[in-house]
Coordinates of N, CA and C in Angstrom, one line a residue:
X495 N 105.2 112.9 89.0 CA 104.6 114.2 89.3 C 105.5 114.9 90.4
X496 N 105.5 116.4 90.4 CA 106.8 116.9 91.0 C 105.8 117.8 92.1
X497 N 104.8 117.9 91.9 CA 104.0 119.2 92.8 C 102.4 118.5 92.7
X498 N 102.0 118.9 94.1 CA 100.4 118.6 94.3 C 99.5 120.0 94.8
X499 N 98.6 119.9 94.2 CA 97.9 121.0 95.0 C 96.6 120.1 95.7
X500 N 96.7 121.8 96.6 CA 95.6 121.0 97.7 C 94.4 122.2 97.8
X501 N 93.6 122.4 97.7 CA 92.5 123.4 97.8 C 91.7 123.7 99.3
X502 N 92.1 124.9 100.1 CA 92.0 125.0 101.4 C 90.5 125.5 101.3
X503 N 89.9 125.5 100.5 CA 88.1 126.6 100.0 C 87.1 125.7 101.0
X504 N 86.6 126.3 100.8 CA 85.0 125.8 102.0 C 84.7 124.3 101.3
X505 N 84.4 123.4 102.7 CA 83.5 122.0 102.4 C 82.3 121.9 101.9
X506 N 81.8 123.1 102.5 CA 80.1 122.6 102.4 C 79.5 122.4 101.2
X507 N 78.8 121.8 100.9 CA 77.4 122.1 100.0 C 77.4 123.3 98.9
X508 N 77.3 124.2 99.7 CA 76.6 125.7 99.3 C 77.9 126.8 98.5
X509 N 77.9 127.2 97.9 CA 78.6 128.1 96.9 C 79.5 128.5 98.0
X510 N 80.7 128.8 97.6 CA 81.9 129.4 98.4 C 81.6 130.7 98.7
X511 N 81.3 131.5 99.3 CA 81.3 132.7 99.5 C 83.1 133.6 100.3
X512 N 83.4 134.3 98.8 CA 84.8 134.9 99.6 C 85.4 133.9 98.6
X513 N 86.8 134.1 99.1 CA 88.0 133.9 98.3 C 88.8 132.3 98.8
X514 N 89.7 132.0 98.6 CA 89.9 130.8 99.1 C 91.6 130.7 98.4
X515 N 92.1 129.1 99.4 CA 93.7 128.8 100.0 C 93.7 127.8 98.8
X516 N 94.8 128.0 98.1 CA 95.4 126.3 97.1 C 96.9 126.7 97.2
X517 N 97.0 125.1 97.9 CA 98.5 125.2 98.1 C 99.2 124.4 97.1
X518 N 99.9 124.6 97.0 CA 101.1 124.0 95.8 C 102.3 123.4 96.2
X519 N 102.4 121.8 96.3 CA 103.5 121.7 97.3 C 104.6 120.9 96.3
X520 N 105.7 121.5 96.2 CA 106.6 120.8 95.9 C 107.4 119.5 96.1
X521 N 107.2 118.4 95.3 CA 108.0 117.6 96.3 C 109.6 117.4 95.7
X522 N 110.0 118.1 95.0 CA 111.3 117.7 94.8 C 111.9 119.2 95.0
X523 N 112.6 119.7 96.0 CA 113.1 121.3 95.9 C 114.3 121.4 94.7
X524 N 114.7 120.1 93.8 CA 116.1 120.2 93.6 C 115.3 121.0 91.8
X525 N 113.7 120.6 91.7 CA 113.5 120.5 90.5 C 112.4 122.1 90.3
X526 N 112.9 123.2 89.5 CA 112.3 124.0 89.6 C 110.8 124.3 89.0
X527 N 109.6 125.5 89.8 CA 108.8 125.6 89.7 C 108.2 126.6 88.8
X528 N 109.2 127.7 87.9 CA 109.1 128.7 87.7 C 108.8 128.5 85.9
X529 N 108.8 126.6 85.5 CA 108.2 126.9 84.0 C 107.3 126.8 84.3
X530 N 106.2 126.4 85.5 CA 104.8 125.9 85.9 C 104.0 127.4 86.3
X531 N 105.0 128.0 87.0 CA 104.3 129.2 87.5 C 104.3 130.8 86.7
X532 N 105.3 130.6 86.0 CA 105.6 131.7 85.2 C 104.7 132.5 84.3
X533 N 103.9 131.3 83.5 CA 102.9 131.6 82.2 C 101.9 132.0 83.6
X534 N 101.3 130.7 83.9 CA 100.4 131.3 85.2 C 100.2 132.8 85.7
X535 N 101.2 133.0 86.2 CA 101.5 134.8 86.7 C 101.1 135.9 85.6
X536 N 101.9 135.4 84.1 CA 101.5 136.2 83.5 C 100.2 136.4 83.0
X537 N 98.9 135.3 83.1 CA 97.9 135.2 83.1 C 97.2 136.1 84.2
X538 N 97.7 135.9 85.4 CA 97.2 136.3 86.1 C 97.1 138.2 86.5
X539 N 98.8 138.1 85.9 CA 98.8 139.9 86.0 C 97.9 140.8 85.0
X540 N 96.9 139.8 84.1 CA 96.2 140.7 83.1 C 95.2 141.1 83.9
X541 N 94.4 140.7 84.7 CA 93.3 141.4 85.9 C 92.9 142.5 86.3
X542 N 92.2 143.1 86.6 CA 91.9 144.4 86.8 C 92.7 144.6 87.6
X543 N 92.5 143.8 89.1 CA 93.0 144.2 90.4 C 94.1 143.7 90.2
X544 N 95.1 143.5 91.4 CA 97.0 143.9 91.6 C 96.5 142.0 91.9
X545 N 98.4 141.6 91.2 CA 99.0 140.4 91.8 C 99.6 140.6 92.7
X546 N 99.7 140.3 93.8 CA 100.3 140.4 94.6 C 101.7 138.6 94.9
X547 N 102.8 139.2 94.9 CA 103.9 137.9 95.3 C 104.6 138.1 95.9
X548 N 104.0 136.9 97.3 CA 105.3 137.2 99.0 C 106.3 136.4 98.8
X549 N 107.3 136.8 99.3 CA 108.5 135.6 99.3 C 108.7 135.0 98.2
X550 N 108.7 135.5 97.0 CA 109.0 134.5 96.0 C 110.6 134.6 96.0
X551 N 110.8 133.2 95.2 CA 112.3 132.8 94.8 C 113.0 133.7 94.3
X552 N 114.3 134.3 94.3 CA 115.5 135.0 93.7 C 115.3 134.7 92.7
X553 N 114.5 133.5 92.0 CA 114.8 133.1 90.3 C 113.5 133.7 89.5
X554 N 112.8 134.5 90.9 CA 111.4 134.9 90.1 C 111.8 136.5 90.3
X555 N 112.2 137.3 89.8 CA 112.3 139.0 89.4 C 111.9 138.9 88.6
X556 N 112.0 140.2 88.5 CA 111.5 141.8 87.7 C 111.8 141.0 86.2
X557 N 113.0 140.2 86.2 CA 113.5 140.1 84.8 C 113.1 139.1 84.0
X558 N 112.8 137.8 85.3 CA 112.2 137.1 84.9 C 110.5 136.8 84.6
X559 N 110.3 137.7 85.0 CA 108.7 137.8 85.0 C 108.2 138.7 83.3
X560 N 109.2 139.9 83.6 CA 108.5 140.4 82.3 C 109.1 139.7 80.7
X561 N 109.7 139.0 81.3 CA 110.5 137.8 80.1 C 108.8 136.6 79.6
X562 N 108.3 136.5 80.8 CA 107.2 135.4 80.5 C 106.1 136.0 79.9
X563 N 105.7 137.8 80.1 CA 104.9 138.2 79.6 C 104.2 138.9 80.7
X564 N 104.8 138.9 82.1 CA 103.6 139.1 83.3 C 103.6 141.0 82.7
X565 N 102.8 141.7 82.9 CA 102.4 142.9 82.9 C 102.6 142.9 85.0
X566 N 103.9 144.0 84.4 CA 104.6 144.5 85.7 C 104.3 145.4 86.4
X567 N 103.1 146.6 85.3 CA 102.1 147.3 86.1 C 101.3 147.0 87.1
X568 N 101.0 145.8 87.2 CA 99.9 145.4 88.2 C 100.7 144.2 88.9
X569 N 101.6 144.3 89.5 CA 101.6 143.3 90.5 C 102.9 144.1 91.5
X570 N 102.4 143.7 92.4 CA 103.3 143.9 93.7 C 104.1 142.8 94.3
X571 N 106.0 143.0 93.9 CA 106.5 141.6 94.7 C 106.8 142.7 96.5
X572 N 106.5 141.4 97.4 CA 106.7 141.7 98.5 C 107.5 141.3 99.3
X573 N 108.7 141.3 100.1 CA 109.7 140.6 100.2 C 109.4 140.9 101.9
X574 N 109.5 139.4 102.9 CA 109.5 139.2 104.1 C 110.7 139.8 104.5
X575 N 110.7 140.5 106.0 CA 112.1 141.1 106.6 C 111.7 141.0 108.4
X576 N 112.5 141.0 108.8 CA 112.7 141.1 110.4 C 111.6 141.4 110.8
X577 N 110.7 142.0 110.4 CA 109.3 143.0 111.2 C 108.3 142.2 110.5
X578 N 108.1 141.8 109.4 CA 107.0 141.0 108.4 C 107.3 139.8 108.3
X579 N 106.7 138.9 108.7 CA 106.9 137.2 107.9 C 106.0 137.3 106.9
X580 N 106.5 136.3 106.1 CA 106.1 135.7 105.1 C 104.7 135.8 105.3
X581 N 103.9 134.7 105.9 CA 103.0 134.7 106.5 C 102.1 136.1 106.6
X582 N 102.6 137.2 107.4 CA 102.2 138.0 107.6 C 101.9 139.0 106.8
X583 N 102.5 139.4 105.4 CA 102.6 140.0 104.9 C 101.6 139.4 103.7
X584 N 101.4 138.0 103.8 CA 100.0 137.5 102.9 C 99.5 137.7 103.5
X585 N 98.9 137.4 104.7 CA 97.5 137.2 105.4 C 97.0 139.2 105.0
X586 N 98.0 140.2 104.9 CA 97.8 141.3 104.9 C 96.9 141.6 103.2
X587 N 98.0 141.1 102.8 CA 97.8 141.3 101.5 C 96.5 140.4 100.8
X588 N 96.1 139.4 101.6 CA 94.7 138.5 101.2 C 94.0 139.5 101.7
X589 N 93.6 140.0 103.1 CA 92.6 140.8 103.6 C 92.7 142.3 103.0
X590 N 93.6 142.7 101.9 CA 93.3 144.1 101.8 C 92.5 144.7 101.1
X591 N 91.5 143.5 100.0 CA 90.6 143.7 99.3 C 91.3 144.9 98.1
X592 N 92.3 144.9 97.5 CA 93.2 145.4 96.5 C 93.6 144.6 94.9
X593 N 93.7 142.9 96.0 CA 94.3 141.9 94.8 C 93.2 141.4 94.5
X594 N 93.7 141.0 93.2 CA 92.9 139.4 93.4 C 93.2 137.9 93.5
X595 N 94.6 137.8 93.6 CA 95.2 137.2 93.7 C 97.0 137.2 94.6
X596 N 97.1 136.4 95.7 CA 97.9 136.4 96.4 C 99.1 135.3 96.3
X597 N 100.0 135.4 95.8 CA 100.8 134.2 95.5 C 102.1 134.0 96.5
X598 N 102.1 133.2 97.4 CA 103.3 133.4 98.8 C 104.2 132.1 99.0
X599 N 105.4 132.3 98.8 CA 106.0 131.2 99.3 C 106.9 130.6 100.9
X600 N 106.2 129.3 101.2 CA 107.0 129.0 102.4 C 107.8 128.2 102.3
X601 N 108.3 127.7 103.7 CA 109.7 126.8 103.8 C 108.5 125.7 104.5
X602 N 107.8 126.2 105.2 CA 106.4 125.8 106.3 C 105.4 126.2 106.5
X603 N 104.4 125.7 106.6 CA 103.1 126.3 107.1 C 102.1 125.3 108.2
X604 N 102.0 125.9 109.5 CA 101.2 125.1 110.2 C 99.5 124.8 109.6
X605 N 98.7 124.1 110.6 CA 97.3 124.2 110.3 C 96.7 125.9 110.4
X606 N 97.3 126.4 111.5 CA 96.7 127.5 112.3 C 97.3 128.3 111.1
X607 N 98.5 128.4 110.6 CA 98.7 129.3 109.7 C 97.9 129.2 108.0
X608 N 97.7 128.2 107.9 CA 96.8 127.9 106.6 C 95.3 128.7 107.2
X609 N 94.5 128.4 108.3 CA 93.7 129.1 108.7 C 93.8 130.3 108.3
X610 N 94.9 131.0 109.2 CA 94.4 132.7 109.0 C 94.3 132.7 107.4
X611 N 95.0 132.2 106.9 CA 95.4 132.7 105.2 C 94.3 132.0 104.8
X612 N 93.8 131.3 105.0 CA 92.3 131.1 104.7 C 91.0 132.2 104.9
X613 N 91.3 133.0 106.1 CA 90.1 133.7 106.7 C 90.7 135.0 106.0
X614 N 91.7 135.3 105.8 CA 92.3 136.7 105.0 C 91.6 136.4 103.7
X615 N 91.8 135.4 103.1 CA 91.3 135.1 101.6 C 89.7 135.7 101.7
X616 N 88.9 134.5 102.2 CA 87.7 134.9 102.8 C 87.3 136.5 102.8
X617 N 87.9 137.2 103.8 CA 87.6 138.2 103.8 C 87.8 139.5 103.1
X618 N 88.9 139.2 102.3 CA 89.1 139.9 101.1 C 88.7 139.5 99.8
X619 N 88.0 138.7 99.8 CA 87.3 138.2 98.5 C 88.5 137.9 97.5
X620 N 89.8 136.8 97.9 CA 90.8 137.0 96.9 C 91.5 135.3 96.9
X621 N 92.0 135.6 96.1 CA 93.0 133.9 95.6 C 94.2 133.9 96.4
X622 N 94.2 133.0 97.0 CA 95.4 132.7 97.9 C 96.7 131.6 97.2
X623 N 97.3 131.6 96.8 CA 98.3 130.7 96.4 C 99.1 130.0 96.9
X624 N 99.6 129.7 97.8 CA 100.6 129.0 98.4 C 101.4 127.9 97.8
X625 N 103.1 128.4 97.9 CA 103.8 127.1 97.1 C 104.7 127.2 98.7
X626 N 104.6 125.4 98.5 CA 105.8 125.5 99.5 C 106.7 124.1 99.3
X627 N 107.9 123.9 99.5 CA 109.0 122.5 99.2 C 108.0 121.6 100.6
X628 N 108.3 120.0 100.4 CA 108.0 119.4 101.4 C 109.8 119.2 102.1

C-alpha cells in the first residue's frame, strides 16, 4: 500500500455536525498520486458548489485535470505565495462556506495545524482533503 488515510471528523457518538479533515498520506514520494486522485477530482468537480485545490503538484494543471474529465468550471486551483501558506489559504477556503470540498497539499502539518483545518471544515460545512508525503 502506497497511501493511508486518516479521518480528522468528530469521535463522538452523535452524528457529525459540519464538515470534516481526511488526510491522505503518502508513504512513498518517489510513487505518484495523481492516478488515485484524478478520477476522484473529476467526480468531485460535478457538485453544485466549487472544488477548491491548495498547493497541488505541477503534475496536477489545467491540462491534466480536464484530460481526467474534471469540469474546470467549478473548481478553484489556489497556489500558496509569500503572504498565503498553504495552510492558510485552506483553512480560508474550508471556512468560506463557497466549496464543498477542499483538497490541499503539504510537505507538513502539525497537530495544531490539522486543528484549525478541522474547525475551518466544521464551520463551513465542507470536505477537507489533505495529502501529504511522510
Amino acid at each position: 500500500m502506497h497511501a493511508t488515510a486518516l479521518d480528522y471528523g468528530t469521535t463522538s457518538l452523535s452524528a457529525p455536525t459540519g464538515g470534516r479533515v481526511t488526510e491522505i498520506i503518502q508513504h512513498n514520494g518517489d510513487i505518484s498520486l495523481s492516478p488515485l486522485l484524478l478520477p476522484m477530482l473529476a467526480q468531485l468537480s460535478r457538485q453544485q458548489r466549487w472544488l477548491a485545490l491548495v498547493g497541488a503538484p505541477t503534475e496536477i494543471d489545467r491540462t491534466a485535470l480536464s484530460a481526467a474529465g474534471v469540469a474546470l468550471d467549478r473548481i478553484w486551483i489556489l497556489r500558496p505565495d509569500s503572504k498565503h501558506s498553504t495552510v492558510d489559504l485552506a483553512q480560508r477556503a474550508l471556512s468560506a462556506d463557497t466549496c464543498h470540498t477542499v483538497v490541499s497539499w503539504h510537505s507538513h502539518l502539525d497537530e495544531g495545524e490539522i486543528n484549525l483545518l478541522q474547525q475551518a471544515a466544521s464551520l463551513g460545512d465542507v470536505q477537507g482533503i489533505v495529502v501529504r508525503s511522510r
